Short mmCIF file of C-alpha atoms in Angstrom, two decimals:
data_model
loop_
_atom_site.label_atom_id
_atom_site.label_comp_id
_atom_site.label_asym_id
_atom_site.label_seq_id
_atom_site.Cartn_x
_atom_site.Cartn_y
_atom_site.Cartn_z
CA MET Y 1351 -15.79 -33.19 4.49
CA GLN Y 1352 -17.00 -36.30 5.50
CA PHE Y 1353 -20.26 -36.68 7.96
CA THR Y 1354 -19.67 -39.40 10.64
CA SER Y 1355 -22.87 -39.19 12.66
CA GLU Y 1356 -26.27 -37.55 12.50
CA GLN Y 1357 -29.13 -36.93 15.17
CA ARG Y 1358 -32.25 -35.07 15.41
CA LEU Y 1359 -32.49 -32.74 18.47
CA HIS Y 1360 -35.97 -32.14 20.00
CA ASP Y 1361 -36.59 -28.58 18.79
CA ALA Y 1362 -36.18 -29.48 14.89
CA VAL Y 1363 -32.33 -29.13 14.59
CA LEU Y 1364 -30.40 -31.62 12.66
CA GLU Y 1365 -26.88 -32.31 14.16
CA ARG Y 1366 -24.25 -33.78 12.15
CA GLU Y 1367 -20.74 -34.55 13.09
CA PHE Y 1368 -17.97 -34.39 10.35
CA ILE Y 1369 -14.29 -34.73 9.87
CA LEU Y 1370 -12.33 -32.44 7.56
CA GLY Y 1371 -8.93 -34.00 6.98
CA GLU Y 1372 -7.71 -34.47 10.57
CA ILE Y 1373 -10.22 -31.71 12.02
CA PRO Y 1374 -13.40 -32.78 13.64
CA GLY Y 1375 -16.30 -30.61 13.60
CA ILE Y 1376 -20.05 -30.19 14.36
CA LEU Y 1377 -22.95 -28.61 11.93
CA TRP Y 1378 -26.24 -27.81 13.36
CA THR Y 1379 -28.83 -26.92 10.79
CA PRO Y 1380 -32.66 -25.66 11.28
CA GLU Y 1381 -34.85 -28.17 9.63
CA SER Y 1382 -37.44 -25.74 8.94
CA ALA Y 1383 -35.55 -23.60 6.64
CA SER Y 1384 -36.97 -23.26 3.08
CA ALA Y 1385 -33.79 -21.55 1.59
CA PRO Y 1386 -30.17 -21.77 2.20
CA ALA Y 1387 -29.44 -20.78 5.95
CA PRO Y 1388 -26.96 -18.09 6.87
CA LEU Y 1389 -24.24 -19.44 8.82
CA ILE Y 1390 -22.44 -18.50 12.09
CA LEU Y 1391 -19.00 -19.89 12.89
CA LEU Y 1392 -19.02 -20.88 16.65
CA SER Y 1393 -15.47 -20.91 17.76
CA PRO Y 1394 -14.99 -23.16 20.76
CA PRO Y 1395 -13.10 -22.38 23.99
CA PRO Y 1396 -9.60 -24.03 24.00
CA VAL Y 1397 -10.91 -26.89 26.20
CA GLY Y 1398 -12.10 -28.93 23.26
CA LEU Y 1399 -15.43 -29.49 21.54
CA ARG Y 1400 -16.68 -32.48 23.96
CA LYS Y 1401 -16.19 -30.39 27.18
CA SER Y 1402 -17.75 -27.22 25.61
CA TYR Y 1403 -20.32 -29.18 23.98
CA PRO Y 1404 -23.31 -28.24 26.11
CA ARG Y 1405 -22.55 -24.54 25.90
CA LEU Y 1406 -22.09 -25.02 22.24
CA VAL Y 1407 -25.40 -26.83 21.40
CA ALA Y 1408 -27.35 -24.25 23.58
CA ARG Y 1409 -26.29 -21.66 21.18
CA ALA Y 1410 -26.55 -23.51 18.11
CA ARG Y 1411 -30.24 -24.23 19.12
CA HIS Y 1412 -30.84 -20.58 19.80
CA SER Y 1413 -29.35 -19.55 16.49
CA ALA Y 1414 -31.44 -22.30 14.68
CA ALA Y 1415 -34.48 -20.80 16.15
CA GLU Y 1416 -33.76 -17.56 14.45
CA GLY Y 1417 -33.05 -19.57 11.39
CA PHE Y 1418 -29.29 -19.67 11.31
CA ALA Y 1419 -27.13 -22.70 10.74
CA THR Y 1420 -24.12 -22.99 13.12
CA ALA Y 1421 -20.87 -24.78 12.85
CA SER Y 1422 -17.85 -25.54 15.26
CA ILE Y 1423 -14.55 -27.26 14.83
CA GLU Y 1424 -11.88 -28.40 17.14
CA LEU Y 1425 -8.98 -26.08 17.76
CA PRO Y 1426 -5.43 -27.41 16.98
CA GLY Y 1427 -4.01 -29.48 19.89
CA ARG Y 1428 -7.42 -29.91 21.44
CA GLY Y 1429 -9.84 -32.78 22.02
CA ASP Y 1430 -9.00 -35.76 20.31
CA ARG Y 1431 -6.58 -33.98 17.69
CA PRO Y 1432 -2.63 -34.74 17.81
CA ARG Y 1433 -1.13 -33.29 20.80
CA TRP Y 1434 0.96 -29.92 20.34
CA PRO Y 1435 4.04 -29.86 22.58
CA ALA Y 1436 5.08 -26.15 21.97
CA ALA Y 1437 1.56 -25.23 22.97
CA GLU Y 1438 1.65 -27.42 26.03
CA GLN Y 1439 4.84 -26.04 27.22
CA ALA Y 1440 3.32 -22.52 26.83
CA LEU Y 1441 0.38 -23.42 28.80
CA ALA Y 1442 2.52 -24.98 31.43
CA ASP Y 1443 4.51 -21.74 31.60
CA LEU Y 1444 1.33 -19.71 31.90
CA ARG Y 1445 0.20 -21.79 34.92
CA ARG Y 1446 3.66 -21.65 36.56
CA ALA Y 1447 3.65 -17.88 36.51
CA VAL Y 1448 -0.06 -17.76 37.82
CA GLU Y 1449 0.32 -19.99 40.48
CA ALA Y 1450 3.67 -18.22 41.66
CA GLY Y 1451 1.57 -14.83 41.65
CA GLU Y 1452 3.83 -13.62 38.94
CA PRO Y 1453 2.77 -11.47 36.04
CA VAL Y 1454 2.23 -12.98 32.91
CA SER Y 1455 4.90 -11.90 30.54
CA ASP Y 1456 4.37 -10.79 26.93
CA GLU Y 1457 6.57 -13.74 25.71
CA ILE Y 1458 4.47 -16.27 27.37
CA ILE Y 1459 1.24 -14.80 25.91
CA ASP Y 1460 2.90 -14.70 22.59
CA ALA Y 1461 3.85 -18.18 22.74
CA LEU Y 1462 0.63 -19.30 23.58
CA ILE Y 1463 -1.67 -17.29 21.37
CA LEU Y 1464 0.11 -16.57 18.29
CA PRO Y 1465 0.92 -19.82 16.89
CA LEU Y 1466 -2.59 -20.98 17.86
CA VAL Y 1467 -4.01 -18.07 15.76
CA ASP Y 1468 -1.52 -19.01 12.69
CA LYS Y 1469 -2.91 -22.50 12.71
CA ALA Y 1470 -6.50 -22.02 13.67
CA VAL Y 1471 -7.35 -19.38 11.01
CA PRO Y 1472 -6.59 -21.31 7.86
CA GLU Y 1473 -8.12 -24.23 9.40
CA TRP Y 1474 -11.34 -22.05 9.75
CA GLN Y 1475 -11.16 -20.81 6.12
CA THR Y 1476 -10.59 -24.43 4.68
CA ALA Y 1477 -13.82 -25.49 6.92
CA LEU Y 1478 -15.75 -22.36 5.65
CA ASP Y 1479 -14.95 -23.38 1.97
CA ALA Y 1480 -16.45 -26.94 2.76
CA LEU Y 1481 -19.55 -25.53 4.54
CA LEU Y 1482 -20.33 -23.23 2.06
CA SER Y 1483 -20.31 -25.75 -0.70
CA LEU Y 1484 -23.37 -27.52 0.97
CA PRO Y 1485 -26.74 -26.82 -0.68
CA GLU Y 1486 -28.31 -25.99 2.61
CA LEU Y 1487 -25.92 -23.35 3.52
CA GLY Y 1488 -25.53 -19.98 2.15
CA GLY Y 1489 -24.26 -16.29 3.11
CA PRO Y 1490 -23.79 -14.42 4.95
CA VAL Y 1491 -21.53 -15.44 7.55
CA GLY Y 1492 -20.91 -14.68 11.07
CA TYR Y 1493 -18.36 -15.58 13.49
CA SER Y 1494 -18.99 -15.96 17.34
CA GLY Y 1495 -16.77 -16.83 20.12
CA GLY Y 1496 -12.90 -16.87 21.43
CA VAL Y 1497 -10.28 -17.12 21.38
CA ILE Y 1498 -10.71 -13.40 20.56
CA SER Y 1499 -7.41 -13.23 18.80
CA ILE Y 1500 -8.61 -15.87 16.31
CA GLY Y 1501 -11.78 -13.88 15.69
CA THR Y 1502 -9.63 -10.64 15.18
CA ARG Y 1503 -7.42 -12.43 12.59
CA LEU Y 1504 -10.38 -13.85 10.76
CA ALA Y 1505 -12.21 -10.63 10.62
CA VAL Y 1506 -9.36 -9.25 8.80
CA VAL Y 1507 -8.26 -11.93 6.38
CA GLU Y 1508 -11.64 -13.33 5.72
CA PRO Y 1509 -14.13 -11.27 3.51
CA ARG Y 1510 -16.93 -13.85 3.60
CA ILE Y 1511 -17.33 -12.87 7.19
CA SER Y 1512 -19.95 -10.04 7.54
CA ALA Y 1513 -20.15 -9.58 11.51
CA ALA Y 1514 -18.72 -10.90 14.40
CA VAL Y 1515 -19.52 -11.58 18.18
CA LEU Y 1516 -16.23 -11.91 20.08
CA PHE Y 1517 -15.65 -12.97 23.83
CA ALA Y 1518 -13.11 -10.91 25.68
CA GLY Y 1519 -11.60 -13.96 27.75
CA SER Y 1520 -8.57 -14.84 26.83
CA PHE Y 1521 -5.05 -13.32 26.70
CA VAL Y 1522 -4.12 -10.78 24.07
CA PRO Y 1523 -0.85 -10.43 22.37
CA ARG Y 1524 0.30 -6.81 21.60
CA ALA Y 1525 0.79 -7.46 17.96
CA MET Y 1526 -3.08 -8.23 17.89
CA LEU Y 1527 -3.50 -4.39 18.36
CA GLU Y 1528 -2.17 -3.68 15.06
CA GLU Y 1529 -4.19 -6.45 13.30
CA ALA Y 1530 -7.52 -5.02 15.13
CA ARG Y 1531 -6.91 -1.59 13.56
CA GLN Y 1532 -7.57 -3.30 10.10
CA VAL Y 1533 -10.93 -4.89 11.30
CA THR Y 1534 -13.92 -3.02 9.67
CA ILE Y 1535 -16.98 -5.38 9.81
CA PRO Y 1536 -19.43 -4.63 12.63
CA LEU Y 1537 -18.30 -6.13 16.18
CA HIS Y 1538 -20.33 -6.84 19.13
CA VAL Y 1539 -17.77 -7.70 22.12
CA LEU Y 1540 -18.90 -9.47 25.29
CA LEU Y 1541 -16.48 -8.70 28.47
CA GLN Y 1542 -17.03 -10.16 31.80
CA TRP Y 1543 -15.79 -7.43 34.21
CA ASP Y 1544 -14.52 -9.88 37.03
CA ASP Y 1545 -13.07 -12.46 34.83
CA GLU Y 1546 -10.25 -13.99 36.99
CA GLY Y 1547 -8.12 -15.09 33.99
CA ASN Y 1548 -8.71 -12.35 31.54
CA ASP Y 1549 -6.41 -9.02 31.51
CA ARG Y 1550 -9.41 -6.39 31.48
CA GLN Y 1551 -7.18 -3.59 30.18
CA ALA Y 1552 -6.00 -5.57 27.33
CA ALA Y 1553 -9.41 -6.36 26.32
CA LEU Y 1554 -10.25 -2.85 26.64
CA ASP Y 1555 -7.15 -1.64 24.57
CA LEU Y 1556 -8.20 -4.27 21.83
CA PHE Y 1557 -11.63 -2.83 21.53
CA ASP Y 1558 -10.43 0.60 21.39
CA ALA Y 1559 -8.00 -0.39 18.68
CA PHE Y 1560 -10.84 -2.20 16.41
CA GLY Y 1561 -11.25 -0.11 13.35
CA SER Y 1562 -14.78 -0.76 12.88
CA GLN Y 1563 -17.33 2.21 12.53
CA GLU Y 1564 -19.81 -0.28 14.03
CA LYS Y 1565 -18.64 -1.69 17.26
CA ALA Y 1566 -20.08 -2.19 20.96
CA LEU Y 1567 -18.78 -3.34 24.12
CA HIS Y 1568 -21.07 -5.14 26.20
CA ALA Y 1569 -19.63 -5.38 30.07
CA ASN Y 1570 -21.32 -7.33 32.41
CA MET Y 1571 -20.54 -8.40 36.22
CA GLY Y 1572 -19.40 -11.80 36.99
CA GLY Y 1573 -16.39 -14.25 36.17
CA HIS Y 1574 -15.53 -15.92 32.95
CA THR Y 1575 -18.48 -18.37 32.59
CA GLY Y 1576 -21.37 -16.03 33.97
CA VAL Y 1577 -22.33 -14.37 30.65
CA PRO Y 1578 -25.96 -13.53 31.61
CA GLN Y 1579 -28.92 -14.88 29.33
CA PHE Y 1580 -29.80 -11.15 28.26
CA ALA Y 1581 -26.24 -10.77 26.97
CA GLY Y 1582 -26.44 -13.77 24.64
CA ASP Y 1583 -29.96 -12.66 23.48
CA ALA Y 1584 -28.34 -9.16 22.47
CA ALA Y 1585 -25.52 -11.04 20.49
CA ALA Y 1586 -28.41 -13.02 18.74
CA GLN Y 1587 -30.29 -9.82 17.78
CA PHE Y 1588 -26.91 -8.33 16.69
CA PHE Y 1589 -26.74 -11.30 14.14
CA THR Y 1590 -30.29 -10.96 13.03
CA ARG Y 1591 -29.65 -7.50 12.30
CA HIS Y 1592 -26.58 -7.94 10.09
CA LEU Y 1593 -27.12 -11.49 8.62
CA LYS Y 1594 -30.78 -11.29 7.41
#
């Protein structure tokens, strides 16, 4: 991991951009921490780190005020990373179906989501190795964000993640239902009831499949980007309960 820039935000948060192999990322740490800080992995939406930066830094600042460090990495094929032709074709197929008013087939969803999960999850594990080697960071570790299938897979294969906040705002391959049954960590799932790009029933089916003994579904009225502030506050309280 190589840090490439550093700035101090006005609320005593240190922001450092880094590169890990070909993967860009950002690390935010509270400067007031007197001991290694618990870490929350902030998974960005699939629009790139730059476009989603305002939302990510707001969540990072909120988390820093509670004593958490946060980190985010660029998803494969997004932002400044090399283009991924197969993913771009799957996205084009999705847009074509939506514009034509056709149902989005399982084949399109699988082609769009499953290869992304297969690539992104090992990258998150590599990033976690590097991040936890830093003296200012420690466990336990939480995960927050979407694509929800990435969070589901990570919750199954990565034992260092103790709790997760998942955003139900992306298509869900049917194969993820079986993986969800293997999830056992505490979950806090956010669902926007009127999300125009989300299959609400698929999100509900995924929540029902999660094997966790502690899981909560927080559904709010509104579209994809309309998550109310109180819902974010509840997610922060969830991490305070489970990571401190």
